[in-house]
Short mmCIF file of C-alpha atoms and ligand atoms in Angstrom, two decimals:
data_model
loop_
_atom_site.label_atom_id
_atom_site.label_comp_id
_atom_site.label_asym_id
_atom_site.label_seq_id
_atom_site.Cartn_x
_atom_site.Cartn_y
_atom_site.Cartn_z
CA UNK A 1 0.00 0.00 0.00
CA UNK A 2 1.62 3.55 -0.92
CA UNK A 3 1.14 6.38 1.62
CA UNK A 4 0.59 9.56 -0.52
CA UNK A 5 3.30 12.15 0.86
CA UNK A 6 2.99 15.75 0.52
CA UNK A 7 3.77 17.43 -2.31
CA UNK A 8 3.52 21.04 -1.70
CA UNK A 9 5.88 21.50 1.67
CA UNK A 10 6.53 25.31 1.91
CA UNK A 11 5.68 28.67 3.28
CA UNK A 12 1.69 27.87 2.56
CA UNK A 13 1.87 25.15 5.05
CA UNK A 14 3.09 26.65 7.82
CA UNK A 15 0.19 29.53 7.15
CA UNK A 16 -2.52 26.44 6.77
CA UNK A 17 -1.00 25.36 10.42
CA UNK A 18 -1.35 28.86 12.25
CA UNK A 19 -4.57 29.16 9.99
CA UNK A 20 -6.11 25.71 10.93
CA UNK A 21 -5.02 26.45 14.67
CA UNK A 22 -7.12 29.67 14.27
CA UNK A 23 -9.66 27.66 12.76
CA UNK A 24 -9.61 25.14 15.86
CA UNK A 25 -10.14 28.44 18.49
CA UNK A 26 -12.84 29.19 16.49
CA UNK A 27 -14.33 25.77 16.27
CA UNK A 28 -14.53 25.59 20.25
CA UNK A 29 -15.77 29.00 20.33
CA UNK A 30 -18.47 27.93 18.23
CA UNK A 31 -19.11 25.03 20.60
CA UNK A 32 -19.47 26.89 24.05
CA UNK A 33 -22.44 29.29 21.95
CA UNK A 34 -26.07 29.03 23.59
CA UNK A 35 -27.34 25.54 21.61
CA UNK A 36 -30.90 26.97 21.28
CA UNK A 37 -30.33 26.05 17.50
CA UNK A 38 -27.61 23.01 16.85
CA UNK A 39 -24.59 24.67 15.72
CA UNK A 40 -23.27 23.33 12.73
CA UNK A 41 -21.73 20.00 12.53
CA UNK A 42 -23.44 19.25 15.79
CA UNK A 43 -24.96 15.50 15.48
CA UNK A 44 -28.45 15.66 14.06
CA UNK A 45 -31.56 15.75 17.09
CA UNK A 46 -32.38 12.18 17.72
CA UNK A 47 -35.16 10.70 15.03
CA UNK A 48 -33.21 13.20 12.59
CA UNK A 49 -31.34 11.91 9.49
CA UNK A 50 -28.27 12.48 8.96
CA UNK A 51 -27.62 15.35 5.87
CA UNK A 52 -24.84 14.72 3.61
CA UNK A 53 -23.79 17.31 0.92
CA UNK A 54 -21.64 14.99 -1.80
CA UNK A 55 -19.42 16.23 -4.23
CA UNK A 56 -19.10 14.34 -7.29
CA UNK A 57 -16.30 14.39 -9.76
CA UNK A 58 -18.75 13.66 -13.06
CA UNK A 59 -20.09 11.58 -15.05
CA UNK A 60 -17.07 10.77 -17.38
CA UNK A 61 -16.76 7.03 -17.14
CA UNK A 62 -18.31 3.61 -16.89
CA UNK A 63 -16.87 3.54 -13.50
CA UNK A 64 -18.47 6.98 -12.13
CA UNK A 65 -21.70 6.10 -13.02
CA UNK A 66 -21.52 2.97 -10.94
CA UNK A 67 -19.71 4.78 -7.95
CA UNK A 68 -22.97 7.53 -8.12
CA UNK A 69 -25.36 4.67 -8.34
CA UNK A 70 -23.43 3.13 -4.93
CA UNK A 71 -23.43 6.35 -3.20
CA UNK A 72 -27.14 6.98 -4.04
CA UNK A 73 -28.44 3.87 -3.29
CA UNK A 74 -26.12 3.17 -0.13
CA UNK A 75 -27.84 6.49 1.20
CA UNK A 76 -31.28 5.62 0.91
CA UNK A 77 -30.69 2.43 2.77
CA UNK A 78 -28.57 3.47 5.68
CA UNK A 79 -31.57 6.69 5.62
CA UNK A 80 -28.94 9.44 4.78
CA UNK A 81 -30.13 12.52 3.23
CA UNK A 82 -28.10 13.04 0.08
CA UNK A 83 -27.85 16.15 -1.32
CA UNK A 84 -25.66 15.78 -4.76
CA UNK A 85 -23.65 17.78 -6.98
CA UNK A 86 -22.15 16.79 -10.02
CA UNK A 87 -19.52 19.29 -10.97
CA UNK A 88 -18.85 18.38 -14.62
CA UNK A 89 -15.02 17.45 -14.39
CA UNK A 90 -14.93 21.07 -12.76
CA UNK A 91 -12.64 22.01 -9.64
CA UNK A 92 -14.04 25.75 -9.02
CA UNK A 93 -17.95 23.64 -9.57
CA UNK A 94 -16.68 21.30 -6.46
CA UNK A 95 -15.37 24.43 -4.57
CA UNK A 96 -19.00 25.94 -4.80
CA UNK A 97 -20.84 22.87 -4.19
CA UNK A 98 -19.00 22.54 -0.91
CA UNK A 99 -19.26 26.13 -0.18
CA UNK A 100 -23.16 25.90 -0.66
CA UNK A 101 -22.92 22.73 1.78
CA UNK A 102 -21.59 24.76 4.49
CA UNK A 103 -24.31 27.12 4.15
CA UNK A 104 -26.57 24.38 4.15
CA UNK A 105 -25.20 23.31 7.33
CA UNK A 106 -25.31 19.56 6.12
CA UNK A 107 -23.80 17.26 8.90
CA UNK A 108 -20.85 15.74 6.45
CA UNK A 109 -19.27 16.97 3.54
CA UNK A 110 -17.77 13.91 1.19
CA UNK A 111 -16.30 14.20 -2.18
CA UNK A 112 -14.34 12.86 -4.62
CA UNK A 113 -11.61 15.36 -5.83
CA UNK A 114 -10.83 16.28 -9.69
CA UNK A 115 -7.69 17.11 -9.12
CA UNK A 116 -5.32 16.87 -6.47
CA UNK A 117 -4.41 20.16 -5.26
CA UNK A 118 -5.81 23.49 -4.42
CA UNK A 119 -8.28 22.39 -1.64
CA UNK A 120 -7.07 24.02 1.48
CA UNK A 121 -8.99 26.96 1.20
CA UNK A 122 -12.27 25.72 1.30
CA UNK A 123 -11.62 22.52 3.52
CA UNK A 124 -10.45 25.38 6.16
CA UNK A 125 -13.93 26.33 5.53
CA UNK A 126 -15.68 23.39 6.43
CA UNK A 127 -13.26 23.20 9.56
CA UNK A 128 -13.82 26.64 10.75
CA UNK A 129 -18.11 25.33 10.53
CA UNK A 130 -17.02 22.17 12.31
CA UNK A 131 -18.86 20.22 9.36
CA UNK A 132 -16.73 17.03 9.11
CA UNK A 133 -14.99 15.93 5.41
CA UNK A 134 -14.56 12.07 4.28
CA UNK A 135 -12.44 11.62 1.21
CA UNK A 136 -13.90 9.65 -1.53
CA UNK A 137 -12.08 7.70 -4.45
CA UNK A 138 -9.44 10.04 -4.56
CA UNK A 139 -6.29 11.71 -2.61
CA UNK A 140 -6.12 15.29 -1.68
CA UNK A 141 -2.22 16.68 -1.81
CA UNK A 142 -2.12 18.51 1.20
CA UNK A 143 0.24 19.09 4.26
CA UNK A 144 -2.68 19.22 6.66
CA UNK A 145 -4.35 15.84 7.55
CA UNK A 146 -6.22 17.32 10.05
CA UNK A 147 -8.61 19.48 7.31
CA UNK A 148 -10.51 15.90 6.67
CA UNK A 149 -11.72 12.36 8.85
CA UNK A 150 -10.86 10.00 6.34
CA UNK A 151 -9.90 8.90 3.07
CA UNK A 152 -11.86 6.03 1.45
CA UNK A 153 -10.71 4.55 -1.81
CA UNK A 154 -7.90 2.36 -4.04
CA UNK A 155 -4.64 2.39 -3.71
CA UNK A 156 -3.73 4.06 -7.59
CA UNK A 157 -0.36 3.69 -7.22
CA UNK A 158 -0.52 -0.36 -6.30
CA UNK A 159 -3.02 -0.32 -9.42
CA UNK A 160 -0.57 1.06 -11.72
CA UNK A 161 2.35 -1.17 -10.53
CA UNK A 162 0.11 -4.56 -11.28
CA UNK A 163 -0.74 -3.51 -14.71
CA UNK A 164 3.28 -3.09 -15.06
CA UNK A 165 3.49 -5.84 -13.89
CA UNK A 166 1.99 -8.21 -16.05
CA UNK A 167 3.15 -6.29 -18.77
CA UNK A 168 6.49 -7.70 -17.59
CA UNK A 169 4.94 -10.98 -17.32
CA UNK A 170 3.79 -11.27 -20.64
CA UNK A 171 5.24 -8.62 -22.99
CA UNK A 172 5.75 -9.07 -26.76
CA UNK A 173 8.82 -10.81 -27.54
CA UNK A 174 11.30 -7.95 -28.81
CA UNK A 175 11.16 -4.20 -28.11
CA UNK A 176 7.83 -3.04 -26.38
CA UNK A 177 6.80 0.47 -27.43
CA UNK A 178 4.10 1.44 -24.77
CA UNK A 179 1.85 4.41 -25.61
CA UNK A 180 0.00 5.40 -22.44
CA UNK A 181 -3.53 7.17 -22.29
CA UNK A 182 -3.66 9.02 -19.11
CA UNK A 183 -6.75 10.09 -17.22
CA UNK A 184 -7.15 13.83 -16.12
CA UNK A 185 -4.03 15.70 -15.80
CA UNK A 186 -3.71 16.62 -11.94
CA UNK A 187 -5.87 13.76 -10.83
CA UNK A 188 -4.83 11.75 -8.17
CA UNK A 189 -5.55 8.51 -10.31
CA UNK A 190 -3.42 9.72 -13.07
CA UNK A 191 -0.71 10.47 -11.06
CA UNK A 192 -0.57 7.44 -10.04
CA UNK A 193 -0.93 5.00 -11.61
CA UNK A 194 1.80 6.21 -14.40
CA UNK A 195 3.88 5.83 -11.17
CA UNK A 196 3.08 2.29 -10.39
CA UNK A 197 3.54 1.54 -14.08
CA UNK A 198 6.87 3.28 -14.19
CA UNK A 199 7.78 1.80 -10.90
CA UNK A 200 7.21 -2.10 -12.19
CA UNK A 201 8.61 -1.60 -15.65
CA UNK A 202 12.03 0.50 -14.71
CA UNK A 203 14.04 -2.98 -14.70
CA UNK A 204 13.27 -4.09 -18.03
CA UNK A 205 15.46 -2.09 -20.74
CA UNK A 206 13.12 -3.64 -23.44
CA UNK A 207 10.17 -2.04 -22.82
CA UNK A 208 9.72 1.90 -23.17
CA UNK A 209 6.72 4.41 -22.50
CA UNK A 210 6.93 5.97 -25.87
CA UNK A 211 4.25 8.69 -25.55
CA UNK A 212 2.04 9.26 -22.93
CA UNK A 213 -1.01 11.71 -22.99
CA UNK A 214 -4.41 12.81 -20.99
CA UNK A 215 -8.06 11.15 -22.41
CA UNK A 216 -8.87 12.65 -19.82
CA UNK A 217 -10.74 9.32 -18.57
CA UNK A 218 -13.31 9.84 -21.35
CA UNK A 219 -13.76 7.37 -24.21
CA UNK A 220 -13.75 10.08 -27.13
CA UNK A 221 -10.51 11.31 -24.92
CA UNK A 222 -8.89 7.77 -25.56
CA UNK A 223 -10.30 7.65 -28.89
CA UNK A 224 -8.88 10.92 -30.34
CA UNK A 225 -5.02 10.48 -28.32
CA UNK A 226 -5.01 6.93 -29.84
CA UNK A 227 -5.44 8.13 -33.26
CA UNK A 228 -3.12 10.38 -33.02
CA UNK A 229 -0.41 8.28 -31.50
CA UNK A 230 -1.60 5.42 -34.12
CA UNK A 231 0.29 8.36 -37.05
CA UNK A 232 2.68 9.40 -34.77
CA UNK A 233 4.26 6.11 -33.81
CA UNK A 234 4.56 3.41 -36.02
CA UNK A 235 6.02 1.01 -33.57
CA UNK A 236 3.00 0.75 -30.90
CA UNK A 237 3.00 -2.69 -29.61
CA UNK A 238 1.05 -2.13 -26.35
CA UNK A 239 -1.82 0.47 -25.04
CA UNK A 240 -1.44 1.20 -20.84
CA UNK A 241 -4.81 3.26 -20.86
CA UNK A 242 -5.71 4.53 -17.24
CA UNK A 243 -8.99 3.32 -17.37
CA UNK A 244 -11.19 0.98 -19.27
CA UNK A 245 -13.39 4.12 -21.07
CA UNK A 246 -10.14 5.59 -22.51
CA UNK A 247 -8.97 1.67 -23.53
CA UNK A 248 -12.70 0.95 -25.25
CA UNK A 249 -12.14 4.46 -27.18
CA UNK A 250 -8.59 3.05 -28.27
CA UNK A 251 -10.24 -0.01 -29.25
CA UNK A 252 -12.48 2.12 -32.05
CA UNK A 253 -9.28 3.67 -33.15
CA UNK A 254 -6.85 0.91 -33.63
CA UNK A 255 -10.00 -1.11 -35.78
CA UNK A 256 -10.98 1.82 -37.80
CA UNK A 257 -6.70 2.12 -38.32
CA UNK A 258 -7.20 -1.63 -40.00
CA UNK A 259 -5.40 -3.38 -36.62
CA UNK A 260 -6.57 -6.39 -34.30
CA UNK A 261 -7.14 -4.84 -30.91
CA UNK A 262 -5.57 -7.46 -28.39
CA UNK A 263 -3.39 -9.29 -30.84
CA UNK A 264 -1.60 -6.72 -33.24
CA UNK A 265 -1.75 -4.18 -30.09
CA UNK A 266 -1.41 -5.58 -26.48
CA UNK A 267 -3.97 -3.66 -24.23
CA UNK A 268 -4.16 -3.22 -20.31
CA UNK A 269 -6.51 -1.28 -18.64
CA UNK A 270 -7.88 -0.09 -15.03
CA UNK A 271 -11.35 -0.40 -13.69
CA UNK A 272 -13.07 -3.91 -14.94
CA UNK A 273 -16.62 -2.10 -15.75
CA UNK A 274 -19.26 -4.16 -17.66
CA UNK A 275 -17.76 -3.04 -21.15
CA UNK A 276 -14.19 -3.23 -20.53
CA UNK A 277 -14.52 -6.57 -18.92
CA UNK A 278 -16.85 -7.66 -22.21
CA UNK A 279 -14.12 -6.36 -24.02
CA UNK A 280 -11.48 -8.63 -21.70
CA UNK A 281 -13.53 -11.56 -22.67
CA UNK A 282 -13.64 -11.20 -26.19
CA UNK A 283 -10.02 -10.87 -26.43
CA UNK A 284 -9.80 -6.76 -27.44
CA UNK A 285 -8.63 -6.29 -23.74
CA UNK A 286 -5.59 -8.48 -22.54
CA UNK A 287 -5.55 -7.73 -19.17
CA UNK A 288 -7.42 -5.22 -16.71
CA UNK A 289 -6.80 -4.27 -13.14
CA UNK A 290 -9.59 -3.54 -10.97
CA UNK A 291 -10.49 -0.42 -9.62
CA UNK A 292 -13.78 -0.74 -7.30
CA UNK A 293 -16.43 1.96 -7.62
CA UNK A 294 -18.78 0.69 -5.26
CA UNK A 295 -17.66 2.73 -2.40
CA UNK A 296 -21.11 4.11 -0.81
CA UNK A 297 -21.85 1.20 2.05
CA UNK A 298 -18.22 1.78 3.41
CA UNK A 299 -19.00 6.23 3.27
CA UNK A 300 -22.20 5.43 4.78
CA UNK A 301 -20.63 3.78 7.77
CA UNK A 302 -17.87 6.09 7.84
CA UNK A 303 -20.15 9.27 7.70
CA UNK A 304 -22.59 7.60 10.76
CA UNK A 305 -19.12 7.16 12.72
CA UNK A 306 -17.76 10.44 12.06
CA UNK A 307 -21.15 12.55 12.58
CA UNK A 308 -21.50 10.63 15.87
CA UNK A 309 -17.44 11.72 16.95
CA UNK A 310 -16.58 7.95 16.99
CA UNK A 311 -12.88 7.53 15.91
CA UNK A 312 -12.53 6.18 12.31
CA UNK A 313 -9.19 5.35 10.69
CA UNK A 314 -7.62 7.79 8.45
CA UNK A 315 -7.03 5.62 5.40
CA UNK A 316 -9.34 3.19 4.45
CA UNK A 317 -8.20 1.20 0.88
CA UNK A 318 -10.40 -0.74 -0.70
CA UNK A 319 -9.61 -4.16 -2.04
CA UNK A 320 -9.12 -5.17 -5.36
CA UNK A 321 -8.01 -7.48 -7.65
CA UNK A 322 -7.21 -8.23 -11.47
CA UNK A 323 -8.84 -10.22 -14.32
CA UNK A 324 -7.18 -12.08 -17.39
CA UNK A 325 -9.14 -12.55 -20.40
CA UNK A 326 -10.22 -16.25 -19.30
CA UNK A 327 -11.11 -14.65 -15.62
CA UNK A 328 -13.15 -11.90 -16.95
CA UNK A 329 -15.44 -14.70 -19.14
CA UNK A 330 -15.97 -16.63 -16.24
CA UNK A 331 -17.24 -13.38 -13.45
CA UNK A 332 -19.16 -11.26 -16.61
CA UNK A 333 -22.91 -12.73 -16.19
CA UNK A 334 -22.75 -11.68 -12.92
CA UNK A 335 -20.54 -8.26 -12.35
CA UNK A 336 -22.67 -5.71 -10.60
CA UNK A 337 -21.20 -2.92 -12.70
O1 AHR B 1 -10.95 7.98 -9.57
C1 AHR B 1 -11.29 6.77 -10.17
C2 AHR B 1 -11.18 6.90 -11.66
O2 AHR B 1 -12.01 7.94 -12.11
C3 AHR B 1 -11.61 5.70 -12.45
O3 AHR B 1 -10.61 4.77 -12.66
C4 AHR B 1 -11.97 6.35 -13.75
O4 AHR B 1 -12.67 5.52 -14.61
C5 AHR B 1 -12.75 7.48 -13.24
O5 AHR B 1 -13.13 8.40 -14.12
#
C-alpha cells in the first residue's frame, strides 16, 4: 500500500498550520455558543437523518456512473439525506458545491476530488463550521491531515504497478513500445498509476513508455489520443490506458486504423466495468486491473461514525483485484457494474 506524501511543503503550510489552529479556536468557540439552534456539525436531534452534501467528480466514465449509483443507493438504505452535486469534471464547480454545503449546514461533507491540489482553502472552511470531510475515491495533496476524517478509496499507485506488472509478465517478444492514455491531468488517479507503471517496468530495458497523454478518462478522450499516436508512432505494440473508457475508445481507433485490438496491439486497462470486462472476454482487452467503484456502504458507515465523533481510521483502501481474459469470461454474467 503507498502512503501519498505531501507534495507542496513550503511557506503555505506553515500559514494552513497557524490558519487551521485559528480555525480550531474558532471551532470551540463555536461550541461553548447558547445551543438553542444546533450549531453546525453538531450530530443531528435524535429521530433526525443524517444530511450529507456529496461532491461528485462527473459523469465521465463507466466507472463513475456505478460509484454515483453506490453512493445513491447506499444512502437511501442506511436513511442518509443526500444532497448531490455533479460538478462536470470542474474544480471551481466542487469548490462551490462545498461552499453551498456549508451554508446548508449539512452534517458531512464527502467528495471525490478532480484534481489533487488546491483544496485548502475551502476545507479550512468546512473546519472553521465544524462540518466534518470524508475523502472519496481520490487523494487530496495537502500538508494538513487534520482538514478531513478519512480517506476512502484504491490504492492508484498499487493499481498502476500490477498492470506493469503483467506487462512484464507477458510482454511481446522484442522491443515493447508502450503508448499510455492518461486520465485527467492533476488527478490523483493519473498520477498514479503512471507511477506504479513506471515503478514495475524500470528494470526491463526492453520495454519503453513511448508517448504518454491525458483522455482525460473519457472514451472520445482515448479515442482521439489513440489516433493520433496510431500516425505518430509506427512502432505501438502495447496500449497502458488509465482506465477501461479511454482503452474501449482506443479499441475504435486501432480497428478503424485496419489493426486487431488485443493481438496486433497488447492492451491493459484499469477499472473492470461491464464493457471493458466484455471487451477482456472477447479478447480486445488483454488484461485489466480492478479499480472498485462501489464505495457508498463503506461512506455510509464512515459518515454515521464520524457525525457521531466515533474515531474512524484515516485511510481506508479498498480491495481489489485483477482479471485475465479467461477470468473476466468466467465473473461477466454476474458483475454488478
Ligand atoms: O478515480 C477513479 C477513476 O475515475 C476511475 O478509474 C476512472 O474511470 C474514473 O473516471
Amino acid at each position: 500500500m503507498s502512503t501519498k506524501t505531501p507534495r507542496l511543503i513550503s511557506r503555505r503550510g506553515v500559514l494552513a498550520r497557524v490558519a487551521a489552529t485559528v480555525a480550531l479556536a474558532a471551532g470551540l468557540a463555536a461550541c461553548s455558543s447558547p445551543a438553542s439552534a444546533p450549531a453546525p456539525g453538531a450530530a443531528p436531534a435524535a429521530g433526525e437523518p443524517i444530511v450529507m452534501g456529496f461532491s461528485q467528480v462527473g459523469a465521465e466514465s463507466g466507472w463513475r456512473t456505478a460509484n454515483t449509483k453506490s453512493i445513491q443507493d447506499s444512502a437511501a438504505a442506511a436513511g442518509v439525506e443526500l444532497k448531490f452535486s455533479d460538478a462536470q469534471q470542474k474544480q471551481e464547480n466542487q469548490i462551490k458545491a462545498i461552499r453551498s454545503f456549508i451554508q446548508q449546514k449539512v452534517d458531512v461533507i464527502a467528495f471525490s476530488p478532480v484534481v489533487e491540489t488546491g483544496w485548502d482553502a475551502v476545507l479550512l472552511e468546512a473546519k472553521r463550521a465544524n462540518i466534518p470531510v470524508i475523502l472519496t475515491d481520490r487523494a487530496v495533496d495537502s500538508e494538513d491531515t487534520t482538514l478531513y476524517k478519512t480517506f476512502l478509496g484504491s490504492d492508484f499507485v498499487a493499481e498502476g504497478k500490477k498492470a506493469g506488472d503483467w506487462l512484464v509478465q507477458n510482454a511481446p517478444a522484442g522491443p515493447v513500445a508502450v503508448v499510455e492514455l492518461q486520465g485527467t491531468t492533476g488527478a490523483a488517479p493519473a498520477i498514479d498509476r503512471k507511477e506504479g507503471f513506471a515503478e514495475a517496468i524500470a528494470a526491463n530495458p526492453n520495454i519503453s513508455v513511448v508517448a504518454s497523454q491525458t483522455g482525460d478518462f473519457t472514451r472520445s478522450g482515448g479515442k482521439q489520443v489513440m489516433e493520433a499516436f496510431l500516425k505518430s508512432q509506427p512502432t505501438i505494440n502495447v496500449v497502458y490506458a488509465h482506465n477501461d473508457d479511454m482503452a474501449l475508445g482506443a479499441i475504435e481507433a486501432i480497428e478503424a486504423a485496419g489493426k486487431v485490438p488485443g493481438k496486433d496491439i497488447t492492451i491493459i486497462s484499469v477499472d473492470a466495468v461491464k464493457d471493458g470486462m466484455t471487451a477482456l472476454s472477447e479478447g480486445k482487452i488483454n488484461f485489466i486491473v480492478e479499480c472498485n467503484p462501489l464505495l457508498g456502504p463503506q461512506l455510509m458507515d464512515l459518515a454515521q461514525k464520524v457525525v457521531a465523533g466515533e474515531p474512524v481510521p484515516q485511510r481506508v483502501v479498498t480491495e481489489e483485484t485483477t482479471f485475465t481474459q479467461e477470468q473476466a469470461a468466467e465473473v461477466l454474467a454476474s458483475r454488478q457494474y
